[in-house]
CSV table of C-alpha atoms and ligand atoms in Angstrom, one decimal:
chain,number,residue,atom,x,y,z
A,1,MET,CA,-0.3,0.3,0.2
A,2,ARG,CA,1.2,3.8,-0.1
A,3,ALA,CA,0.5,5.9,2.3
A,4,ASP,CA,0.8,9.3,2.6
A,5,SER,CA,2.9,10.5,5.8
A,6,GLY,CA,6.1,10.3,3.7
A,7,LYS,CA,8.2,8.8,1.0
A,8,THR,CA,9.8,6.2,3.1
A,9,VAL,CA,8.2,2.6,2.6
A,10,SER,CA,7.8,0.1,5.9
A,11,VAL,CA,7.7,-3.6,5.4
A,12,TRP,CA,3.8,-3.3,6.1
A,13,MET,CA,3.2,-1.2,3.6
A,14,ASP,CA,5.1,-3.5,1.1
A,15,THR,CA,4.0,-6.5,2.0
A,16,ALA,CA,-0.3,-5.8,2.7
A,17,GLU,CA,-2.9,-3.9,0.8
A,18,LEU,CA,-5.9,-2.7,2.3
A,19,PRO,CA,-9.1,-1.8,0.8
A,20,ARG,CA,-10.1,2.0,0.1
A,21,PRO,CA,-12.3,3.1,1.3
A,22,PRO,CA,-15.1,5.4,-0.8
A,23,ALA,CA,-15.8,9.2,-0.5
A,24,LEU,CA,-18.4,9.8,1.3
A,25,GLU,CA,-20.9,10.7,-0.8
A,26,LYS,CA,-23.9,12.0,1.4
A,27,ASP,CA,-24.5,13.6,4.5
A,28,LEU,CA,-25.2,10.7,7.8
A,29,THR,CA,-26.5,10.6,10.8
A,30,VAL,CA,-24.7,7.3,13.2
A,31,ASP,CA,-24.1,7.1,16.8
A,32,VAL,CA,-20.8,7.7,16.7
A,33,CYS,CA,-18.1,9.6,14.3
A,34,VAL,CA,-14.5,8.2,14.9
A,35,VAL,CA,-11.8,10.8,12.7
A,36,GLY,CA,-8.6,8.5,12.3
A,37,ALA,CA,-8.5,5.5,10.8
A,38,GLY,CA,-5.6,4.0,12.6
A,39,ILE,CA,-4.9,1.2,14.7
A,40,ALA,CA,-7.3,3.8,17.5
A,41,GLY,CA,-9.9,5.1,15.6
A,42,LEU,CA,-10.4,1.5,14.2
A,43,THR,CA,-9.8,-0.2,17.5
A,44,THR,CA,-13.2,2.2,18.6
A,45,ALA,CA,-14.9,1.7,15.6
A,46,TYR,CA,-14.3,-2.3,16.0
A,47,ARG,CA,-15.7,-2.0,19.8
A,48,LEU,CA,-18.8,0.0,19.5
A,49,SER,CA,-20.0,-1.5,16.1
A,50,GLY,CA,-19.8,-4.3,18.3
A,51,GLU,CA,-22.0,-3.2,20.9
A,52,GLY,CA,-24.3,-2.7,18.6
A,53,ARG,CA,-23.6,1.1,16.9
A,54,SER,CA,-23.8,2.7,14.4
A,55,VAL,CA,-20.2,3.8,13.4
A,56,VAL,CA,-18.7,5.6,10.2
A,57,VAL,CA,-14.6,6.1,10.0
A,58,VAL,CA,-13.3,9.0,8.6
A,59,ASP,CA,-10.0,9.5,7.3
A,60,ASP,CA,-8.7,11.4,4.2
A,61,GLY,CA,-5.5,8.6,3.4
A,62,PRO,CA,-5.5,5.1,2.8
A,63,LEU,CA,-6.7,3.3,6.0
A,64,ALA,CA,-3.9,2.7,8.4
A,65,GLY,CA,-1.9,5.0,6.7
A,66,GLY,CA,0.0,7.0,8.7
A,67,GLU,CA,1.9,6.9,12.0
A,68,THR,CA,0.1,3.2,12.5
A,69,ALA,CA,1.6,2.2,8.8
A,70,ARG,CA,5.4,3.3,10.2
A,71,THR,CA,5.5,1.6,13.8
A,72,THR,CA,7.7,-1.5,14.3
A,73,ALA,CA,4.8,-2.7,16.1
A,74,HIS,CA,6.0,-4.4,19.5
A,75,LEU,CA,3.4,-5.7,21.6
A,76,SER,CA,4.4,-4.5,25.3
A,77,ASN,CA,3.2,-4.3,28.7
A,78,ALA,CA,7.2,-3.3,29.3
A,79,LEU,CA,7.4,0.7,29.8
A,80,ASP,CA,9.0,2.9,27.5
A,81,ASP,CA,9.4,5.3,30.4
A,82,ARG,CA,10.1,2.7,33.6
A,83,TYR,CA,8.0,0.9,35.7
A,84,GLY,CA,10.1,2.9,38.4
A,85,TRP,CA,9.6,6.6,36.8
A,86,ILE,CA,5.8,5.3,36.4
A,87,GLU,CA,5.8,4.7,40.1
A,88,GLN,CA,6.8,7.8,41.1
A,89,VAL,CA,4.7,9.9,38.6
A,90,HIS,CA,1.5,8.4,39.0
A,91,GLY,CA,1.9,6.4,42.2
A,92,GLU,CA,1.5,2.4,43.0
A,93,LYS,CA,-2.1,2.5,41.8
A,94,GLY,CA,-1.6,4.5,38.8
A,95,ALA,CA,1.8,2.1,37.7
A,96,ARG,CA,-0.7,-1.1,38.4
A,97,LEU,CA,-3.4,0.5,36.2
A,98,THR,CA,-0.5,0.7,33.6
A,99,ALA,CA,0.8,-2.3,33.4
A,100,GLU,CA,-2.9,-3.6,33.2
A,101,SER,CA,-4.5,-1.8,30.4
A,102,HIS,CA,-1.0,-2.9,28.3
A,103,THR,CA,-1.7,-6.3,28.8
A,104,ALA,CA,-5.4,-6.4,28.7
A,105,ALA,CA,-4.8,-4.3,25.6
A,106,ILE,CA,-2.2,-7.6,23.7
A,107,ASP,CA,-4.5,-9.8,25.2
A,108,ALA,CA,-7.5,-8.0,23.2
A,109,ILE,CA,-5.6,-8.3,20.2
A,110,GLU,CA,-4.7,-11.8,20.8
A,111,ARG,CA,-8.5,-12.8,21.4
A,112,TRP,CA,-9.4,-10.6,18.5
A,113,THR,CA,-7.4,-11.8,16.5
A,114,ARG,CA,-9.0,-15.2,17.1
A,115,GLU,CA,-12.4,-14.1,17.0
A,116,GLU,CA,-12.3,-12.7,13.5
A,117,GLY,CA,-9.8,-14.9,12.3
A,118,ILE,CA,-7.4,-12.9,10.7
A,119,ASP,CA,-3.7,-14.1,9.5
A,120,CYS,CA,-1.3,-11.6,10.9
A,121,GLY,CA,1.5,-13.2,12.5
A,122,PHE,CA,0.3,-12.7,16.0
A,123,GLU,CA,2.8,-14.3,17.6
A,124,ARG,CA,3.8,-14.0,21.7
A,125,LEU,CA,7.4,-13.8,22.8
A,126,ASP,CA,9.5,-12.6,25.7
A,127,GLY,CA,11.0,-9.1,25.6
A,128,TYR,CA,14.9,-7.6,27.0
A,129,LEU,CA,16.0,-4.6,28.6
A,130,PHE,CA,19.4,-4.6,29.1
A,131,ASN,CA,22.2,-2.0,29.6
A,132,PRO,CA,24.7,-2.4,26.1
A,133,PRO,CA,28.5,-1.9,26.9
A,134,GLU,CA,28.4,0.9,26.1
A,135,GLU,CA,26.0,2.3,28.7
A,136,GLU,CA,28.1,4.1,31.2
A,137,GLU,CA,24.9,4.5,34.1
A,138,GLY,CA,22.2,2.2,32.3
A,139,VAL,CA,18.9,1.3,34.0
A,140,ASP,CA,19.3,-0.3,37.6
A,141,LEU,CA,17.9,-3.4,36.2
A,142,ALA,CA,16.9,-4.9,40.0
A,143,ARG,CA,15.3,-1.4,41.0
A,144,GLU,CA,13.5,-1.7,37.5
A,145,ARG,CA,11.9,-5.9,38.2
A,146,ASP,CA,10.9,-4.7,42.0
A,147,ALA,CA,8.7,-1.8,40.1
A,148,ALA,CA,7.1,-3.9,37.7
A,149,ARG,CA,6.6,-6.2,40.4
A,150,ARG,CA,5.1,-4.0,42.9
A,151,ALA,CA,3.1,-3.3,39.1
A,152,GLY,CA,1.6,-6.2,39.0
A,153,LEU,CA,4.2,-8.6,36.3
A,154,ALA,CA,4.8,-10.9,38.6
A,155,ASP,CA,7.1,-12.7,36.7
A,156,VAL,CA,9.2,-10.3,35.6
A,157,GLU,CA,12.9,-11.7,36.3
A,158,ILE,CA,16.7,-10.5,36.0
A,159,VAL,CA,18.1,-13.0,33.9
A,160,ALA,CA,22.1,-13.5,32.7
A,161,ARG,CA,21.3,-12.8,28.9
A,162,ALA,CA,18.4,-12.6,26.4
A,163,PRO,CA,18.8,-15.5,24.3
A,164,LEU,CA,20.9,-14.5,21.4
A,165,SER,CA,23.4,-16.4,19.9
A,166,LEU,CA,25.1,-13.7,18.3
A,167,PHE,CA,26.0,-11.4,20.9
A,168,ASP,CA,26.1,-11.3,24.7
A,169,THR,CA,23.7,-8.7,25.9
A,170,GLY,CA,24.8,-9.3,29.8
A,171,PRO,CA,22.1,-9.4,32.6
A,172,ALA,CA,18.6,-8.8,31.0
A,173,LEU,CA,14.9,-8.0,33.0
A,174,ARG,CA,13.0,-10.7,31.1
A,175,PHE,CA,8.9,-9.5,30.3
A,176,PRO,CA,7.4,-12.6,29.6
A,177,ARG,CA,4.2,-12.7,27.2
A,178,GLN,CA,5.2,-9.9,24.9
A,179,GLY,CA,3.7,-10.2,21.4
A,180,GLN,CA,4.2,-9.2,17.9
A,181,PHE,CA,2.1,-9.3,15.0
A,182,HIS,CA,2.0,-7.5,11.5
A,183,PRO,CA,-0.1,-4.3,12.3
A,184,LEU,CA,-1.9,-3.2,8.7
A,185,LEU,CA,-2.6,-7.3,8.3
A,186,TYR,CA,-4.3,-6.9,11.7
A,187,LEU,CA,-6.0,-3.8,11.3
A,188,ARG,CA,-7.2,-4.6,7.2
A,189,GLY,CA,-8.9,-7.8,9.5
A,190,ILE,CA,-10.6,-5.7,11.9
A,191,ALA,CA,-11.7,-2.9,9.4
A,192,ALA,CA,-13.5,-5.9,7.2
A,193,ALA,CA,-15.5,-6.9,11.0
A,194,ILE,CA,-16.5,-3.4,11.0
A,195,GLU,CA,-17.8,-2.7,7.3
A,196,ARG,CA,-19.6,-6.9,8.3
A,197,ARG,CA,-21.6,-4.9,11.2
A,198,GLY,CA,-22.7,-2.2,9.4
A,199,GLY,CA,-20.3,0.5,9.9
A,200,ARG,CA,-18.8,2.6,7.3
A,201,LEU,CA,-15.2,3.8,6.4
A,202,ALA,CA,-14.8,6.6,4.2
A,203,LYS,CA,-12.0,8.9,2.6
A,204,ALA,CA,-12.8,12.2,3.5
A,205,HIS,CA,-11.1,15.6,5.3
A,206,ALA,CA,-12.9,16.2,8.4
A,207,ALA,CA,-12.2,20.1,8.6
A,208,LYS,CA,-14.3,21.4,11.2
A,209,ILE,CA,-15.3,19.4,14.3
A,210,GLU,CA,-18.0,20.2,16.6
A,211,GLY,CA,-19.0,18.8,20.2
A,212,GLY,CA,-21.9,19.6,22.9
A,213,ALA,CA,-25.3,18.9,22.9
A,214,HIS,CA,-25.5,18.3,18.9
A,215,PRO,CA,-22.0,16.6,17.4
A,216,SER,CA,-21.0,16.6,14.2
A,217,VAL,CA,-18.0,16.4,11.8
A,218,GLU,CA,-18.5,18.9,8.7
A,219,THR,CA,-15.7,17.8,5.5
A,220,ALA,CA,-13.6,19.5,3.2
A,221,ASP,CA,-16.0,18.9,0.4
A,222,GLY,CA,-19.3,20.2,2.6
A,223,ARG,CA,-20.4,16.8,4.1
A,224,VAL,CA,-22.1,16.6,7.6
A,225,VAL,CA,-21.8,13.5,9.2
A,226,ARG,CA,-24.3,14.2,12.3
A,227,ALA,CA,-23.4,12.1,15.4
A,228,GLY,CA,-23.8,11.3,19.5
A,229,SER,CA,-20.2,11.5,20.0
A,230,VAL,CA,-16.8,12.3,17.5
A,231,VAL,CA,-13.5,10.6,18.7
A,232,VAL,CA,-11.0,12.6,16.6
A,233,ALA,CA,-7.8,9.6,16.7
A,234,THR,CA,-5.3,11.3,14.5
A,235,ASN,CA,-2.7,10.9,16.0
A,236,SER,CA,-2.4,14.7,17.3
A,237,PRO,CA,-6.1,16.1,17.9
A,238,VAL,CA,-7.0,18.3,15.4
A,239,ASN,CA,-10.1,19.5,17.1
A,240,LEU,CA,-7.9,21.4,19.5
A,241,ARG,CA,-5.4,24.2,19.2
A,242,LEU,CA,-3.2,24.1,22.7
A,243,ALA,CA,-5.4,22.4,25.4
A,244,ILE,CA,-3.0,18.9,24.9
A,245,HIS,CA,0.1,19.9,22.7
A,246,THR,CA,2.0,21.8,25.1
A,247,LYS,CA,2.0,18.0,27.1
A,248,GLN,CA,3.5,16.2,24.6
A,249,ALA,CA,6.2,16.4,22.1
A,250,PRO,CA,7.1,15.1,18.3
A,251,TYR,CA,10.2,13.7,17.9
A,252,ARG,CA,11.0,11.1,14.4
A,253,THR,CA,12.6,7.8,15.2
A,254,TYR,CA,14.1,6.0,12.3
A,255,VAL,CA,13.8,1.8,11.3
A,256,ILE,CA,16.2,-0.6,9.4
A,257,GLY,CA,14.9,-3.8,7.9
A,258,VAL,CA,17.7,-6.5,6.9
A,259,ARG,CA,17.9,-9.5,5.8
A,260,VAL,CA,19.2,-12.3,7.7
A,261,PRO,CA,19.5,-16.0,7.8
A,262,HIS,CA,16.5,-17.6,9.5
A,263,GLY,CA,18.0,-18.5,13.2
A,264,VAL,CA,19.7,-15.2,13.2
A,265,ALA,CA,17.0,-12.6,14.4
A,266,PRO,CA,16.0,-13.2,17.8
A,267,ARG,CA,12.3,-14.6,18.7
A,268,ALA,CA,12.3,-12.0,21.0
A,269,LEU,CA,11.5,-8.3,21.5
A,270,LEU,CA,14.7,-6.6,22.4
A,271,TRP,CA,15.2,-3.0,23.9
A,272,ASP,CA,18.6,-1.4,25.4
A,273,THR,CA,19.0,2.0,27.7
A,274,LEU,CA,20.6,4.1,25.4
A,275,GLU,CA,19.5,7.5,24.9
A,276,PRO,CA,17.9,7.7,22.5
A,277,TYR,CA,17.7,3.7,22.8
A,278,HIS,CA,17.4,0.7,20.0
A,279,TYR,CA,14.6,-2.0,19.9
A,280,LEU,CA,14.9,-5.0,18.0
A,281,ARG,CA,12.2,-7.5,16.8
A,282,SER,CA,12.0,-10.4,13.9
A,283,GLN,CA,10.0,-10.8,11.4
A,284,PRO,CA,9.6,-13.5,8.8
A,285,LEU,CA,9.8,-12.6,5.0
A,286,GLY,CA,7.5,-15.4,3.5
A,287,ASP,CA,10.3,-15.6,0.0
A,288,GLY,CA,12.2,-18.5,1.8
A,289,GLY,CA,14.1,-19.7,5.0
A,290,ASP,CA,15.3,-15.8,5.4
A,291,GLU,CA,13.5,-13.4,8.6
A,292,LEU,CA,13.7,-9.4,8.2
A,293,LEU,CA,15.4,-8.1,11.7
A,294,ILE,CA,13.8,-4.8,12.8
A,295,VAL,CA,16.2,-2.4,14.9
A,296,GLY,CA,14.9,1.0,15.3
A,297,GLY,CA,15.9,4.2,17.5
A,298,GLU,CA,18.3,7.3,16.6
A,299,ASP,CA,15.4,9.4,18.1
A,300,HIS,CA,15.7,13.4,17.7
A,301,LYS,CA,12.8,16.0,17.8
A,302,THR,CA,11.0,16.4,14.6
A,303,GLY,CA,12.1,19.6,13.3
A,304,GLN,CA,15.4,20.4,14.7
A,305,GLU,CA,17.8,17.8,13.2
A,306,ASP,CA,19.0,16.6,10.1
A,307,PRO,CA,17.7,12.5,9.3
A,308,GLY,CA,21.4,12.6,7.1
A,309,GLU,CA,23.7,9.5,9.1
A,310,ARG,CA,20.0,7.6,11.2
A,311,HIS,CA,19.7,4.9,9.3
A,312,SER,CA,23.7,3.9,8.6
A,313,ARG,CA,24.1,4.7,12.3
A,314,LEU,CA,21.5,2.0,12.5
A,315,GLU,CA,23.0,0.0,10.5
A,316,GLY,CA,26.3,0.0,12.0
A,317,TRP,CA,24.7,-0.6,15.1
A,318,ALA,CA,23.4,-3.8,14.1
A,319,ARG,CA,26.3,-4.8,12.3
A,320,THR,CA,28.2,-5.1,14.7
A,321,ARG,CA,26.2,-7.4,17.2
A,322,PHE,CA,24.5,-9.5,13.8
A,323,PRO,CA,27.7,-9.8,11.5
A,324,SER,CA,26.3,-12.4,9.2
A,325,MET,CA,23.2,-10.0,8.4
A,326,GLY,CA,22.6,-9.6,4.5
A,327,ASP,CA,21.4,-6.3,2.9
A,328,VAL,CA,19.3,-3.6,4.5
A,329,ILE,CA,16.1,-3.8,2.2
A,330,TYR,CA,14.5,-1.3,4.4
A,331,ARG,CA,14.4,1.7,5.5
A,332,TRP,CA,11.8,4.0,7.1
A,333,SER,CA,10.5,6.8,9.5
A,334,GLY,CA,8.1,7.3,11.7
A,335,GLN,CA,6.6,10.0,14.3
A,336,VAL,CA,6.0,9.5,18.0
A,337,MET,CA,4.2,11.8,20.1
A,338,GLU,CA,5.3,11.7,23.9
A,339,THR,CA,4.0,12.8,26.7
A,340,VAL,CA,5.0,14.9,29.3
A,341,ASP,CA,4.1,12.1,32.2
A,342,GLY,CA,4.8,8.8,30.0
A,343,LEU,CA,0.8,7.7,29.1
A,344,ALA,CA,-1.7,8.7,26.8
A,345,PHE,CA,-4.4,10.7,26.7
A,346,ILE,CA,-7.2,9.1,25.6
A,347,GLY,CA,-10.7,10.0,27.2
A,348,ALA,CA,-12.7,12.9,27.3
A,349,SER,CA,-11.1,16.3,24.8
A,350,PRO,CA,-9.5,19.0,27.3
A,351,ASP,CA,-11.4,21.8,26.4
A,352,GLY,CA,-14.3,21.1,27.7
A,353,VAL,CA,-16.9,20.3,24.7
A,354,GLN,CA,-19.1,17.6,25.8
A,355,ASN,CA,-19.5,14.1,23.2
A,356,VAL,CA,-16.0,14.7,21.7
A,357,TYR,CA,-13.3,12.6,23.1
A,358,VAL,CA,-9.4,12.0,21.9
A,359,ALA,CA,-7.2,9.7,21.8
A,360,THR,CA,-2.9,10.8,21.3
A,361,GLY,CA,0.5,10.7,23.0
A,362,ASP,CA,1.5,6.7,21.7
A,363,SER,CA,5.2,7.2,24.2
A,364,GLY,CA,6.4,4.9,21.8
A,365,MET,CA,3.9,2.3,22.9
A,366,GLY,CA,1.2,2.9,19.8
A,367,MET,CA,0.0,0.0,19.3
A,368,THR,CA,-0.9,-0.9,23.2
A,369,HIS,CA,-2.2,2.8,23.5
A,370,GLY,CA,-4.1,2.5,20.4
A,371,THR,CA,-5.9,-0.6,21.6
A,372,ILE,CA,-6.5,0.8,25.2
A,373,ALA,CA,-7.8,4.0,23.6
A,374,GLY,CA,-10.9,1.2,21.2
A,375,ILE,CA,-11.4,-0.2,24.6
A,376,LEU,CA,-10.9,3.4,27.1
A,377,ILE,CA,-13.0,5.3,24.7
A,378,GLY,CA,-15.7,2.1,24.2
A,379,ASP,CA,-16.6,2.5,27.5
A,380,LEU,CA,-16.7,5.6,28.0
A,381,VAL,CA,-18.8,6.2,24.5
A,382,LEU,CA,-21.5,3.5,26.0
A,383,GLY,CA,-21.6,5.4,29.7
A,384,ARG,CA,-19.6,2.5,31.3
A,385,GLU,CA,-17.3,2.7,34.8
A,386,ASN,CA,-13.7,1.8,33.6
A,387,PRO,CA,-10.7,2.4,36.1
A,388,TRP,CA,-8.3,3.2,33.3
A,389,ALA,CA,-9.9,6.8,32.9
A,390,GLU,CA,-8.1,8.9,35.2
A,391,ILE,CA,-4.3,7.6,34.4
A,392,TYR,CA,-5.1,8.5,30.8
A,393,ASP,CA,-7.7,11.5,31.2
A,394,PRO,CA,-6.2,14.0,28.8
A,395,SER,CA,-7.2,17.2,31.6
A,396,ARG,CA,-4.7,15.5,33.8
A,397,ILE,CA,-2.0,17.8,34.9
A,398,SER,CA,1.0,15.4,36.9
A,399,LEU,CA,2.7,17.8,38.9
A,400,ARG,CA,5.4,15.2,39.2
A,401,ALA,CA,6.4,15.8,35.7
A,402,ALA,CA,6.6,19.6,35.7
A,403,ALA,CA,10.6,19.4,34.9
A,404,ASN,CA,9.7,16.9,31.6
A,405,PHE,CA,6.9,19.9,31.0
A,406,ALA,CA,8.8,22.8,31.4
A,407,LYS,CA,11.5,21.2,29.1
A,408,GLU,CA,9.7,20.8,26.5
A,409,ASN,CA,7.8,24.4,26.2
A,410,VAL,CA,10.8,25.7,26.9
A,411,ASN,CA,12.2,24.1,23.8
A,412,VAL,CA,9.7,24.8,21.8
A,413,ALA,CA,9.5,28.9,22.7
A,414,LEU,CA,13.1,28.4,21.2
A,415,GLN,CA,12.1,27.6,18.0
A,416,TYR,CA,10.2,31.2,17.3
A,417,ALA,CA,14.1,32.4,17.2
A,418,ASP,CA,14.1,30.3,13.4
A,419,TYR,CA,12.0,33.4,12.7
A,420,ALA,CA,15.5,35.0,13.4
A,421,LEU,CA,17.7,32.6,11.0
A,422,PRO,CA,19.4,32.9,7.6
A,423,ALA,CA,17.7,31.5,4.6
A,424,GLU,CA,18.7,28.0,3.7
A,425,ALA,CA,19.2,28.9,-0.1
A,426,GLU,CA,19.9,32.4,-2.1
A,427,GLY,CA,16.9,31.4,-4.3
A,428,PRO,CA,15.1,28.3,-5.9
A,429,GLN,CA,17.9,27.8,-8.1
A,430,GLU,CA,20.0,26.4,-5.7
A,431,ILE,CA,17.3,24.0,-4.8
A,432,PRO,CA,17.9,20.4,-6.2
A,433,ALA,CA,15.4,18.4,-7.7
A,434,GLY,CA,13.6,16.4,-5.4
A,435,GLU,CA,14.5,19.1,-2.3
A,436,GLY,CA,13.1,21.9,-0.3
A,437,ALA,CA,14.2,24.7,1.5
A,438,VAL,CA,13.4,27.5,3.6
A,439,LEU,CA,13.8,30.8,1.3
A,440,VAL,CA,13.8,34.5,3.1
A,441,GLU,CA,12.3,36.7,1.2
A,442,GLY,CA,12.0,40.5,3.4
A,443,VAL,CA,10.6,39.4,6.4
A,444,LYS,CA,8.7,36.0,5.3
A,445,ARG,CA,9.6,32.8,5.1
A,446,ILE,CA,8.7,30.3,2.0
A,447,ALA,CA,8.9,26.9,1.7
A,448,ALA,CA,10.3,25.9,-1.3
A,449,TYR,CA,10.3,23.1,-3.4
A,450,ARG,CA,11.5,22.0,-6.5
A,451,ASP,CA,9.8,18.8,-7.7
A,452,PRO,CA,11.7,16.2,-9.9
A,453,SER,CA,10.3,18.0,-13.1
A,454,GLY,CA,12.1,21.5,-11.9
A,455,ALA,CA,9.0,23.4,-11.3
A,456,VAL,CA,9.1,25.2,-7.9
A,457,HIS,CA,6.1,24.9,-5.3
A,458,ARG,CA,6.2,27.9,-3.2
A,459,HIS,CA,4.2,28.2,0.2
A,460,SER,CA,4.3,30.0,4.0
A,461,ALA,CA,6.9,28.5,5.8
A,462,VAL,CA,4.8,29.4,9.3
A,463,CYS,CA,3.2,26.8,10.4
A,464,VAL,CA,-0.8,26.8,10.7
A,465,HIS,CA,-0.8,25.5,13.8
A,466,LEU,CA,0.7,28.0,16.1
A,467,GLY,CA,3.0,29.6,13.6
A,468,CYS,CA,6.6,28.1,14.1
A,469,VAL,CA,8.7,27.7,11.1
A,470,VAL,CA,8.7,24.0,9.4
A,471,ALA,CA,11.7,23.0,7.9
A,472,TRP,CA,12.9,20.7,5.1
A,473,ASN,CA,12.5,17.2,6.1
A,474,PRO,CA,15.0,15.3,2.9
A,475,LEU,CA,14.2,11.3,3.9
A,476,GLU,CA,10.5,11.6,3.8
A,477,LYS,CA,10.0,14.9,1.5
A,478,SER,CA,7.6,16.8,3.5
A,479,TRP,CA,7.9,19.8,5.7
A,480,ASP,CA,8.1,19.4,9.3
A,481,CYS,CA,7.1,21.6,12.3
A,482,PRO,CA,9.8,21.6,15.2
A,483,CYS,CA,7.0,22.9,17.8
A,484,HIS,CA,4.2,20.1,17.6
A,485,GLY,CA,4.3,17.9,14.8
A,486,SER,CA,2.6,18.9,12.4
A,487,ARG,CA,4.1,18.0,8.9
A,488,PHE,CA,2.6,18.7,5.7
A,489,ASP,CA,3.9,17.2,2.0
A,490,PRO,CA,6.4,18.5,0.2
A,491,TYR,CA,2.9,20.7,-1.6
A,492,GLY,CA,1.8,22.0,1.3
A,493,ARG,CA,-1.3,19.7,2.1
A,494,VAL,CA,-1.5,18.7,5.5
A,495,VAL,CA,-0.1,15.0,6.7
A,496,ASN,CA,-0.6,14.8,9.4
A,497,GLY,CA,-1.2,17.2,13.4
A,498,PRO,CA,-2.1,19.2,15.1
A,499,ALA,CA,-2.6,21.4,12.0
A,500,ASN,CA,-6.1,20.5,9.9
A,501,ARG,CA,-5.4,22.6,6.8
A,502,ASP,CA,-2.7,23.2,4.2
A,503,LEU,CA,0.1,25.5,4.6
A,504,ASP,CA,-0.9,29.4,3.4
A,505,PRO,CA,0.7,29.9,0.3
A,506,ASP,CA,3.3,32.7,0.3
B,601,LIG,FE1,2.1,23.8,16.7
B,601,LIG,FE2,3.1,24.0,14.4
B,601,LIG,S1,2.4,22.1,14.9
B,601,LIG,S2,3.2,25.7,15.9
């Protein structure tokens, strides 16, 4: 499939075709309108259609064609931000609910896969967290084990090394019964189940979202969906200006897929503790005995660093550990929304508008957080109690995460200094074909892209969300905003929120 979230192609996009929903041709009235057809939106629609609610899912791109297509699809309850820290910030009860919800998400995917007969390669396997030799301090594994056990993960234990024949990880923390799958094959099955239950999938851009007593979604071409509830599952909510965007920060993350002989890749999920860390898994290639070793990492703030050497650094890291590995056959990148307190924001929209729900802040755990969103928002829409509601409440303010909050917002404030930066090119004549650059013309900043035929496409470089200057991403051929992660294609068309419209003409 083709995704619209960037130029690179993940192994998932390359090995799954998803149906293309038709355009929304007339106004609709439904119980629930879901905006965004990634894992959070589709899971929510699946859950609610299973409860007899009429649903429509609208998205202006391909099904699961946003960040869901760019994951490495680890299914894990080993929190990226570590249980020791989650316990400090959210308390012992909060850490227990966190572990419970991520465990339940993996269980739900396993159950739905079985019930719907979805052939997506779901498998259970263990996960290992280890301190790499180049890490001077690392994570205190015993402390993290104890915190994980207090959170209810009683089987977490320290082992002498992760089960890899080729490199010795040294002592590692083993998290049993994690999972992995092919995310797009899974969501193809979930989408089919939604339609079997009478739900609708439609291609449309949600231009205006209204809540209150009579919620509605108006599309860019003038159709109106009237609904009892609206769920905004657009990776970064497009219905909010500020309420959530000061509490999470966008990061780019990089992934390579390397051909390795059968038996070389780990039958496990692996994470090291570097900052930023590396993450590994394997995937059958289906063309003989070889497998794909998937290695991710090298994260940085969106729009603030050059993707340049990221993939080759990942390759170097992997080659020293797996010398027999073959060619790198996939290179892709994705975007992670890191919340200041380590947990996603899932629940009632924090602007107080009634009957609107949001799911965002994947925190590097997008597959489980997206599934939790489906379960939790499903319950909220149905008026049922859910014990996880408080820890994921989008309105929460975690005072113990104040240092992270301040750090990320100082970083955003500094991005406005980009208005003082010199031009990246003196004029469009300096921009190579297929590349972009920010030009300076008087007080204006221009996002200029030269297409492969040589024509130059110009837009204002001022992000339509809150006015930061976008930066050219030469890997994904996109304009990325360094403040809250909005992204636009080379022609200025919006591909990721919080912006919900295209860049202005220059
Ligand atoms: Fe907020 Fe661009 S995403 S200013």
